[in-house]
PDB file of C-alpha atoms in Angstrom:
ATOM      1  CA  MET A   2      90.164 -24.428  66.130  1.00 46.00           C
ATOM      2  CA  ARG A   3      87.717 -27.139  66.744  1.00 49.00           C
ATOM      3  CA  PRO A   4      86.166 -28.905  63.620  1.00 50.00           C
ATOM      4  CA  ARG A   5      82.232 -28.601  63.562  1.00 50.00           C
ATOM      5  CA  THR A   6      80.722 -31.819  64.499  1.00 48.00           C
ATOM      6  CA  ARG A   7      77.864 -33.662  62.174  1.00 47.00           C
ATOM      7  CA  LYS A   8      75.264 -32.429  64.280  1.00 47.00           C
ATOM      8  CA  HIS A   9      76.057 -28.834  63.802  1.00 47.00           C
ATOM      9  CA  ARG A  10      76.798 -29.093  60.063  1.00 46.00           C
ATOM     10  CA  ARG A  11      73.481 -31.049  59.496  1.00 45.00           C
ATOM     11  CA  ARG A  12      71.789 -27.962  61.600  1.00 47.00           C
ATOM     12  CA  GLU A  13      73.030 -25.470  58.865  1.00 51.00           C
ATOM     13  CA  ARG A  14      71.275 -27.461  55.841  1.00 56.00           C
ATOM     14  CA  THR A  15      67.722 -26.686  56.158  1.00 60.00           C
ATOM     15  CA  GLU A  16      65.020 -28.701  54.650  1.00 65.00           C
ATOM     16  CA  VAL A  17      62.441 -25.804  54.600  1.00 72.00           C
ATOM     17  CA  SER A  18      62.078 -24.026  50.965  1.00 77.00           C
ATOM     18  CA  CYS A  19      62.406 -20.187  51.445  1.00 83.00           C
ATOM     19  CA  CYS A  20      60.618 -19.667  48.093  1.00 85.00           C
ATOM     20  CA  ILE A  21      57.484 -21.217  49.157  1.00 85.00           C
ATOM     21  CA  LYS A  22      57.746 -20.131  52.748  1.00 87.00           C
ATOM     22  CA  TYR A  23      57.865 -16.447  51.707  1.00 88.00           C
ATOM     23  CA  LEU A  24      55.481 -16.955  48.929  1.00 89.00           C
ATOM     24  CA  MET A  25      53.226 -18.397  51.427  1.00 89.00           C
ATOM     25  CA  PHE A  26      53.701 -15.449  53.310  1.00 91.00           C
ATOM     26  CA  ALA A  27      53.310 -12.700  50.727  1.00 90.00           C
ATOM     27  CA  PHE A  28      50.174 -14.437  49.387  1.00 89.00           C
ATOM     28  CA  ASN A  29      48.498 -14.335  52.848  1.00 92.00           C
ATOM     29  CA  VAL A  30      49.511 -10.861  53.665  1.00 93.00           C
ATOM     30  CA  VAL A  31      47.492  -9.627  50.657  1.00 91.00           C
ATOM     31  CA  PHE A  32      44.788 -12.010  51.496  1.00 90.00           C
ATOM     32  CA  TRP A  33      44.771 -10.987  55.429  1.00 92.00           C
ATOM     33  CA  LEU A  34      44.751  -7.011  54.400  1.00 93.00           C
ATOM     34  CA  PHE A  35      42.156  -7.720  51.967  1.00 93.00           C
ATOM     35  CA  GLY A  36      39.781  -9.424  54.463  1.00 93.00           C
ATOM     36  CA  GLY A  37      40.507  -6.815  56.862  1.00 93.00           C
ATOM     37  CA  SER A  38      39.628  -4.302  54.628  1.00 94.00           C
ATOM     38  CA  MET A  39      36.198  -6.006  54.008  1.00 93.00           C
ATOM     39  CA  LEU A  40      35.355  -6.392  57.718  1.00 93.00           C
ATOM     40  CA  ALA A  41      36.337  -2.783  58.341  1.00 93.00           C
ATOM     41  CA  ILE A  42      33.797  -1.733  55.510  1.00 91.00           C
ATOM     42  CA  GLY A  43      31.170  -4.015  57.008  1.00 88.00           C
ATOM     43  CA  LEU A  44      31.528  -2.760  60.807  1.00 88.00           C
ATOM     44  CA  TRP A  45      31.652   0.857  59.427  1.00 88.00           C
ATOM     45  CA  ALA A  46      28.450   0.340  57.687  1.00 83.00           C
ATOM     46  CA  TRP A  47      26.908  -1.229  60.528  1.00 81.00           C
ATOM     47  CA  ALA A  48      28.209   1.587  62.922  1.00 80.00           C
ATOM     48  CA  GLU A  49      26.486   4.229  60.425  1.00 78.00           C
ATOM     49  CA  LYS A  50      23.344   2.441  60.697  1.00 74.00           C
ATOM     50  CA  ASP A  51      23.697   1.914  64.378  1.00 69.00           C
ATOM     51  CA  THR A  52      23.361  -1.567  64.288  1.00 65.00           C
ATOM     52  CA  LEU A  53      26.343  -2.416  66.409  1.00 58.00           C
ATOM     53  CA  ALA A  54      24.483  -0.343  69.295  1.00 56.00           C
ATOM     54  CA  ASN A  55      21.088  -2.119  68.551  1.00 59.00           C
ATOM     55  CA  PHE A  56      21.069  -5.314  66.998  1.00 57.00           C
ATOM     56  CA  SER A  57      17.299  -5.373  66.835  1.00 55.00           C
ATOM     57  CA  LYS A  58      17.661  -3.274  63.826  1.00 52.00           C
ATOM     58  CA  LEU A  59      19.153  -6.259  62.229  1.00 56.00           C
ATOM     59  CA  THR A  60      15.573  -7.362  60.984  1.00 54.00           C
ATOM     60  CA  ASN A  61      16.568  -9.347  57.891  1.00 58.00           C
ATOM     61  CA  ILE A  62      19.993 -11.048  57.933  1.00 53.00           C
ATOM     62  CA  ALA A  63      19.792 -12.501  54.352  1.00 60.00           C
ATOM     63  CA  LEU A  64      19.059  -8.758  52.853  1.00 63.00           C
ATOM     64  CA  ASP A  65      22.059  -7.194  54.808  1.00 76.00           C
ATOM     65  CA  PRO A  66      25.038  -6.589  52.667  1.00 81.00           C
ATOM     66  CA  ALA A  67      27.377  -4.891  55.512  1.00 82.00           C
ATOM     67  CA  LEU A  68      26.750  -8.296  57.049  1.00 84.00           C
ATOM     68  CA  VAL A  69      27.867 -10.167  54.176  1.00 87.00           C
ATOM     69  CA  PHE A  70      31.088  -7.969  54.029  1.00 90.00           C
ATOM     70  CA  ILE A  71      31.497  -8.797  57.728  1.00 90.00           C
ATOM     71  CA  VAL A  72      31.164 -12.499  57.357  1.00 91.00           C
ATOM     72  CA  ILE A  73      33.437 -12.958  54.243  1.00 92.00           C
ATOM     73  CA  GLY A  74      35.959 -10.303  55.537  1.00 94.00           C
ATOM     74  CA  LEU A  75      36.247 -12.202  59.038  1.00 94.00           C
ATOM     75  CA  THR A  76      36.598 -15.376  57.377  1.00 94.00           C
ATOM     76  CA  MET A  77      39.299 -14.121  54.948  1.00 94.00           C
ATOM     77  CA  PHE A  78      41.206 -12.122  57.727  1.00 95.00           C
ATOM     78  CA  VAL A  79      41.281 -15.296  60.014  1.00 95.00           C
ATOM     79  CA  ILE A  80      42.518 -17.547  57.361  1.00 95.00           C
ATOM     80  CA  GLY A  81      45.124 -15.084  56.012  1.00 93.00           C
ATOM     81  CA  PHE A  82      46.465 -14.529  59.560  1.00 93.00           C
ATOM     82  CA  ALA A  83      46.690 -18.245  59.743  1.00 94.00           C
ATOM     83  CA  GLY A  84      48.687 -18.690  56.813  1.00 92.00           C
ATOM     84  CA  CYS A  85      50.794 -15.266  57.277  1.00 92.00           C
ATOM     85  CA  VAL A  86      52.191 -16.087  60.611  1.00 92.00           C
ATOM     86  CA  GLY A  87      52.053 -19.933  60.344  1.00 91.00           C
ATOM     87  CA  SER A  88      54.414 -19.556  57.369  1.00 91.00           C
ATOM     88  CA  LEU A  89      56.415 -16.699  58.765  1.00 88.00           C
ATOM     89  CA  ARG A  90      57.023 -18.532  62.129  1.00 89.00           C
ATOM     90  CA  GLU A  91      57.019 -22.194  60.782  1.00 87.00           C
ATOM     91  CA  ASN A  92      54.130 -22.934  62.986  1.00 91.00           C
ATOM     92  CA  THR A  93      52.703 -26.304  61.674  1.00 91.00           C
ATOM     93  CA  CYS A  94      49.469 -26.097  63.726  1.00 93.00           C
ATOM     94  CA  LEU A  95      48.654 -22.941  61.978  1.00 93.00           C
ATOM     95  CA  LEU A  96      49.534 -24.052  58.619  1.00 93.00           C
ATOM     96  CA  LEU A  97      47.278 -27.347  59.434  1.00 94.00           C
ATOM     97  CA  PHE A  98      44.666 -24.779  60.544  1.00 95.00           C
ATOM     98  CA  PHE A  99      45.149 -22.949  57.258  1.00 95.00           C
ATOM     99  CA  MET A 100      45.159 -25.976  55.127  1.00 94.00           C
ATOM    100  CA  ILE A 101      42.041 -27.438  56.636  1.00 95.00           C
ATOM    101  CA  THR A 102      40.038 -24.543  56.605  1.00 95.00           C
ATOM    102  CA  LEU A 103      40.930 -23.715  52.915  1.00 94.00           C
ATOM    103  CA  SER A 104      39.924 -27.429  51.862  1.00 95.00           C
ATOM    104  CA  ILE A 105      36.508 -27.339  53.654  1.00 95.00           C
ATOM    105  CA  ILE A 106      35.713 -24.011  51.785  1.00 94.00           C
ATOM    106  CA  PHE A 107      37.180 -25.125  48.607  1.00 95.00           C
ATOM    107  CA  VAL A 108      35.068 -28.370  48.718  1.00 95.00           C
ATOM    108  CA  LEU A 109      32.008 -26.483  49.875  1.00 94.00           C
ATOM    109  CA  GLU A 110      32.285 -24.130  46.975  1.00 92.00           C
ATOM    110  CA  LEU A 111      32.599 -27.326  44.624  1.00 93.00           C
ATOM    111  CA  LEU A 112      29.397 -28.792  45.938  1.00 94.00           C
ATOM    112  CA  LEU A 113      27.692 -25.463  45.584  1.00 92.00           C
ATOM    113  CA  GLY A 114      28.754 -25.416  42.000  1.00 90.00           C
ATOM    114  CA  ILE A 115      27.526 -28.916  41.153  1.00 92.00           C
ATOM    115  CA  LEU A 116      24.248 -28.419  43.188  1.00 92.00           C
ATOM    116  CA  GLY A 117      23.739 -25.038  41.645  1.00 88.00           C
ATOM    117  CA  PHE A 118      24.223 -26.759  38.160  1.00 88.00           C
ATOM    118  CA  VAL A 119      21.975 -29.606  38.793  1.00 92.00           C
ATOM    119  CA  TYR A 120      19.274 -27.761  40.630  1.00 92.00           C
ATOM    120  CA  LYS A 121      19.680 -24.542  38.655  1.00 90.00           C
ATOM    121  CA  ASP A 122      15.813 -24.005  38.350  1.00 90.00           C
ATOM    122  CA  TRP A 123      15.690 -24.231  42.469  1.00 92.00           C
ATOM    123  CA  VAL A 124      18.715 -21.669  42.197  1.00 90.00           C
ATOM    124  CA  ARG A 125      16.884 -19.351  39.817  1.00 91.00           C
ATOM    125  CA  ASP A 126      13.883 -19.336  42.125  1.00 92.00           C
ATOM    126  CA  GLN A 127      15.659 -18.789  45.200  1.00 90.00           C
ATOM    127  CA  ILE A 128      17.637 -15.831  43.703  1.00 91.00           C
ATOM    128  CA  GLU A 129      14.129 -14.534  42.070  1.00 93.00           C
ATOM    129  CA  GLY A 130      12.422 -14.591  45.757  1.00 91.00           C
ATOM    130  CA  GLN A 131      15.586 -12.586  47.047  1.00 90.00           C
ATOM    131  CA  VAL A 132      15.265  -9.878  44.460  1.00 92.00           C
ATOM    132  CA  LYS A 133      11.680  -9.777  45.408  1.00 92.00           C
ATOM    133  CA  ASN A 134      12.610  -9.187  48.842  1.00 90.00           C
ATOM    134  CA  MET A 135      14.946  -6.602  48.285  1.00 91.00           C
ATOM    135  CA  ILE A 136      12.216  -4.841  46.310  1.00 93.00           C
ATOM    136  CA  VAL A 137       9.688  -5.036  49.224  1.00 91.00           C
ATOM    137  CA  ASN A 138      12.482  -3.917  51.823  1.00 89.00           C
ATOM    138  CA  TYR A 139      14.214  -1.012  49.417  1.00 91.00           C
ATOM    139  CA  ARG A 140      13.230   2.036  51.560  1.00 87.00           C
ATOM    140  CA  ASP A 141      14.331   0.044  54.968  1.00 83.00           C
ATOM    141  CA  ASP A 142      18.103  -0.379  54.554  1.00 82.00           C
ATOM    142  CA  ALA A 143      20.256   2.255  52.856  1.00 82.00           C
ATOM    143  CA  ASP A 144      22.742  -0.361  52.136  1.00 83.00           C
ATOM    144  CA  LEU A 145      20.227  -2.305  50.414  1.00 87.00           C
ATOM    145  CA  GLN A 146      18.846   0.718  48.672  1.00 91.00           C
ATOM    146  CA  ASN A 147      22.292   1.233  47.281  1.00 90.00           C
ATOM    147  CA  LEU A 148      23.078  -2.225  46.277  1.00 91.00           C
ATOM    148  CA  VAL A 149      19.575  -2.506  44.056  1.00 93.00           C
ATOM    149  CA  ASP A 150      20.617   1.024  42.955  1.00 94.00           C
ATOM    150  CA  TRP A 151      23.978  -0.090  41.449  1.00 94.00           C
ATOM    151  CA  VAL A 152      22.570  -3.426  40.190  1.00 94.00           C
ATOM    152  CA  GLN A 153      19.796  -1.700  38.221  1.00 94.00           C
ATOM    153  CA  GLN A 154      21.254   1.334  36.978  1.00 92.00           C
ATOM    154  CA  ASP A 155      25.225   0.823  36.795  1.00 91.00           C
ATOM    155  CA  TRP A 156      25.449  -3.122  36.210  1.00 93.00           C
ATOM    156  CA  LEU A 157      22.549  -4.655  34.420  1.00 94.00           C
ATOM    157  CA  GLY A 158      20.658  -1.744  33.348  1.00 93.00           C
ATOM    158  CA  CYS A 159      17.209  -3.283  34.667  1.00 94.00           C
ATOM    159  CA  CYS A 160      14.189  -2.314  36.483  1.00 95.00           C
ATOM    160  CA  GLY A 161      12.534  -4.910  39.113  1.00 94.00           C
ATOM    161  CA  VAL A 162      12.512  -8.611  38.989  1.00 95.00           C
ATOM    162  CA  HIS A 163      10.872  -9.627  35.825  1.00 94.00           C
ATOM    163  CA  ARG A 164       9.654  -5.977  34.556  1.00 93.00           C
ATOM    164  CA  TYR A 165       9.311  -2.607  35.903  1.00 94.00           C
ATOM    165  CA  LYS A 166       5.900  -3.343  37.358  1.00 93.00           C
ATOM    166  CA  ASP A 167       7.264  -5.635  40.109  1.00 94.00           C
ATOM    167  CA  TRP A 168       8.110  -2.252  41.939  1.00 95.00           C
ATOM    168  CA  GLU A 169       4.392  -2.147  42.863  1.00 93.00           C
ATOM    169  CA  SER A 170       5.114  -4.701  45.790  1.00 94.00           C
ATOM    170  CA  ASN A 171       6.930  -1.797  47.527  1.00 93.00           C
ATOM    171  CA  ILE A 172       4.267  -0.032  49.533  1.00 93.00           C
ATOM    172  CA  TYR A 173       6.090   3.414  48.601  1.00 93.00           C
ATOM    173  CA  PHE A 174       5.652   2.994  44.992  1.00 94.00           C
ATOM    174  CA  ASN A 175       2.357   1.201  45.065  1.00 93.00           C
ATOM    175  CA  CYS A 176      -0.266   2.744  42.963  1.00 91.00           C
ATOM    176  CA  THR A 177      -2.533   2.987  46.186  1.00 90.00           C
ATOM    177  CA  SER A 178       0.196   4.742  47.941  1.00 88.00           C
ATOM    178  CA  PRO A 179      -0.347   8.553  48.986  1.00 88.00           C
ATOM    179  CA  GLY A 180       3.148   9.386  48.532  1.00 87.00           C
ATOM    180  CA  VAL A 181       4.753  11.247  45.277  1.00 89.00           C
ATOM    181  CA  GLU A 182       6.247   8.071  44.583  1.00 90.00           C
ATOM    182  CA  ALA A 183       3.283   6.246  43.889  1.00 91.00           C
ATOM    183  CA  CYS A 184       2.716   4.298  40.746  1.00 93.00           C
ATOM    184  CA  GLY A 185       6.556   5.233  39.917  1.00 93.00           C
ATOM    185  CA  VAL A 186       9.881   3.662  39.899  1.00 94.00           C
ATOM    186  CA  PRO A 187      13.178   4.540  41.551  1.00 94.00           C
ATOM    187  CA  PHE A 188      15.681   6.812  39.933  1.00 93.00           C
ATOM    188  CA  SER A 189      17.786   4.060  39.190  1.00 93.00           C
ATOM    189  CA  CYS A 190      15.564   2.442  36.889  1.00 94.00           C
ATOM    190  CA  CYS A 191      16.269   5.694  34.743  1.00 93.00           C
ATOM    191  CA  LYS A 192      18.155   5.226  31.590  1.00 91.00           C
ATOM    192  CA  HIS A 193      21.448   7.385  31.181  1.00 84.00           C
ATOM    193  CA  THR A 194      21.110  10.706  29.562  1.00 79.00           C
ATOM    194  CA  ASP A 195      23.324  13.268  28.348  1.00 75.00           C
ATOM    195  CA  GLU A 196      21.903  16.288  29.889  1.00 72.00           C
ATOM    196  CA  VAL A 197      23.653  18.156  32.308  1.00 66.00           C
ATOM    197  CA  MET A 198      20.780  18.637  34.667  1.00 70.00           C
ATOM    198  CA  VAL A 199      19.920  15.053  35.894  1.00 74.00           C
ATOM    199  CA  ASN A 200      16.191  14.656  36.592  1.00 77.00           C
ATOM    200  CA  ARG A 201      15.879  12.392  39.578  1.00 80.00           C
ATOM    201  CA  HIS A 202      12.392  12.227  39.369  1.00 84.00           C
ATOM    202  CA  CYS A 203      12.217  10.634  35.982  1.00 88.00           C
ATOM    203  CA  GLY A 204      10.782   7.604  37.471  1.00 89.00           C
ATOM    204  CA  TYR A 205       7.589   9.101  38.677  1.00 91.00           C
ATOM    205  CA  ASP A 206       4.144   7.632  37.391  1.00 89.00           C
ATOM    206  CA  MET A 207       5.974   5.558  35.057  1.00 92.00           C
ATOM    207  CA  MET A 208       3.490   2.640  35.661  1.00 92.00           C
ATOM    208  CA  LYS A 209       0.613   4.816  34.860  1.00 90.00           C
ATOM    209  CA  LEU A 210      -0.988   4.561  31.152  1.00 88.00           C
ATOM    210  CA  SER A 211      -0.066   8.125  30.524  1.00 86.00           C
ATOM    211  CA  HIS A 212       3.474   6.953  29.900  1.00 85.00           C
ATOM    212  CA  ASP A 213       2.771   4.167  27.596  1.00 86.00           C
ATOM    213  CA  TYR A 214       4.330   6.339  24.922  1.00 87.00           C
ATOM    214  CA  ASP A 215       7.671   7.488  26.403  1.00 87.00           C
ATOM    215  CA  ARG A 216       8.206   4.629  29.118  1.00 90.00           C
ATOM    216  CA  ASN A 217      10.578   2.862  26.786  1.00 91.00           C
ATOM    217  CA  ILE A 218      12.648   5.970  26.407  1.00 90.00           C
ATOM    218  CA  GLN A 219      12.765   7.255  30.050  1.00 90.00           C
ATOM    219  CA  ILE A 220      13.134   3.950  32.089  1.00 93.00           C
ATOM    220  CA  TYR A 221      14.411   0.257  31.777  1.00 94.00           C
ATOM    221  CA  THR A 222      11.561  -2.000  31.395  1.00 93.00           C
ATOM    222  CA  THR A 223      13.558  -5.072  31.268  1.00 94.00           C
ATOM    223  CA  GLY A 224      13.751  -7.159  34.478  1.00 94.00           C
ATOM    224  CA  CYS A 225      17.061  -7.696  36.538  1.00 95.00           C
ATOM    225  CA  ILE A 226      16.387 -11.733  36.416  1.00 95.00           C
ATOM    226  CA  PRO A 227      16.591 -11.938  32.597  1.00 95.00           C
ATOM    227  CA  ALA A 228      18.925  -8.976  32.241  1.00 95.00           C
ATOM    228  CA  GLY A 229      21.318 -10.993  34.446  1.00 94.00           C
ATOM    229  CA  GLU A 230      20.871 -14.190  32.588  1.00 93.00           C
ATOM    230  CA  LYS A 231      21.817 -12.390  29.501  1.00 94.00           C
ATOM    231  CA  TRP A 232      24.730 -10.515  31.021  1.00 95.00           C
ATOM    232  CA  LEU A 233      25.803 -14.251  32.175  1.00 93.00           C
ATOM    233  CA  GLU A 234      25.526 -15.676  28.929  1.00 93.00           C
ATOM    234  CA  SER A 235      27.592 -13.027  27.319  1.00 94.00           C
ATOM    235  CA  ASN A 236      30.588 -13.060  29.830  1.00 95.00           C
ATOM    236  CA  LEU A 237      30.445 -16.975  30.610  1.00 92.00           C
ATOM    237  CA  ILE A 238      34.048 -17.216  29.549  1.00 94.00           C
ATOM    238  CA  PRO A 239      35.259 -14.382  31.835  1.00 95.00           C
ATOM    239  CA  VAL A 240      33.222 -15.583  34.804  1.00 92.00           C
ATOM    240  CA  ALA A 241      34.426 -19.053  34.227  1.00 92.00           C
ATOM    241  CA  GLY A 242      38.007 -17.894  34.057  1.00 94.00           C
ATOM    242  CA  VAL A 243      37.687 -15.884  37.331  1.00 93.00           C
ATOM    243  CA  ALA A 244      36.169 -19.330  39.092  1.00 91.00           C
ATOM    244  CA  VAL A 245      38.911 -21.361  37.781  1.00 93.00           C
ATOM    245  CA  GLY A 246      41.499 -18.708  38.909  1.00 93.00           C
ATOM    246  CA  VAL A 247      39.908 -18.709  42.307  1.00 92.00           C
ATOM    247  CA  ALA A 248      40.004 -22.471  42.394  1.00 92.00           C
ATOM    248  CA  LEU A 249      43.852 -22.748  41.509  1.00 93.00           C
ATOM    249  CA  LEU A 250      44.769 -20.250  43.876  1.00 91.00           C
ATOM    250  CA  GLN A 251      42.971 -22.189  46.813  1.00 93.00           C
ATOM    251  CA  ILE A 252      44.735 -25.454  45.409  1.00 93.00           C
ATOM    252  CA  LEU A 253      47.928 -23.952  45.678  1.00 92.00           C
ATOM    253  CA  GLY A 254      47.650 -22.555  49.099  1.00 91.00           C
ATOM    254  CA  ILE A 255      46.694 -26.060  50.194  1.00 93.00           C
ATOM    255  CA  CYS A 256      49.587 -27.546  48.142  1.00 92.00           C
ATOM    256  CA  PHE A 257      51.899 -25.031  49.389  1.00 91.00           C
ATOM    257  CA  ALA A 258      50.753 -25.274  53.209  1.00 92.00           C
ATOM    258  CA  GLN A 259      50.954 -29.008  53.063  1.00 91.00           C
ATOM    259  CA  ASN A 260      54.548 -29.124  51.224  1.00 90.00           C
ATOM    260  CA  LEU A 261      55.815 -26.150  53.904  1.00 90.00           C
ATOM    261  CA  ARG A 262      54.313 -28.192  56.860  1.00 90.00           C
ATOM    262  CA  SER A 263      55.963 -31.439  55.772  1.00 88.00           C
ATOM    263  CA  ASP A 264      59.426 -29.739  55.238  1.00 86.00           C
ATOM    264  CA  ILE A 265      59.388 -28.123  58.734  1.00 86.00           C
ATOM    265  CA  GLN A 266      58.553 -31.474  60.263  1.00 85.00           C
ATOM    266  CA  ALA A 267      61.294 -32.805  58.213  1.00 82.00           C
ATOM    267  CA  GLN A 268      63.817 -30.218  59.546  1.00 82.00           C
ATOM    268  CA  ARG A 269      62.323 -30.781  63.183  1.00 78.00           C
ATOM    269  CA  ALA A 270      63.043 -34.790  62.802  1.00 76.00           C
ATOM    270  CA  LYS A 271      66.679 -33.788  61.350  1.00 77.00           C
ATOM    271  CA  TRP A 272      67.545 -31.394  64.356  1.00 74.00           C
ATOM    272  CA  ASN A 273      66.354 -34.265  67.029  1.00 71.00           C
ATOM    273  CA  TYR A 274      68.303 -37.044  65.406  1.00 65.00           C
TER     274      TYR A 274
END
């Protein structure tokens, strides 16, 4: 039997770390599937609203939760696919794309965080403006309505922007409206009760003077901006922990991609030697 040549022995010793390779693959499979799920939810929401067949229904891009899901989901799907296939197939081009894209997103997040801290009053004004627009367009988009209801009733326990009377800027709840909801607030402004039969009309007429005596008992009167600020202050450590965790995952992804790419290039150089 002929002894193996140096070239064959050199080819057997790989420079690529299996640990980093399959860790990158596993991480990006989860990332890819999560992004695909978000994209599917967004497209399904658009299909339910018939937006896919008629894009003229997309009147306000900034206030469409389904579009947010589609954009974030598509971004995660593409990046996850590049990282997944790039690590498994040892494709340096896909790994470079993954690394550069993730680096750009990380830098943008860092800049947004710094600018948000420096110009926090401006950020607060922008959020306040968006919440006001959400109230005005509350009945125009089912997804937007569900989002506002979730924030008011299930998350913050609030009503309106600064106070419950902000709902008067909506044409359906304005006191001059001819409808049954005039001078009222949405059901999501109502406080939770232990009653078996839920009164979904509990917000009716709550802006009228006749309800001054029981308004604080029936509905939330604090606005979502002050309620959100209070929630952030009381949950500052968990929020900061999540932000740091996301940043670390991104940094690890960038480092692993660069390390794996360098190993692949070193292995190819050895084979070509």
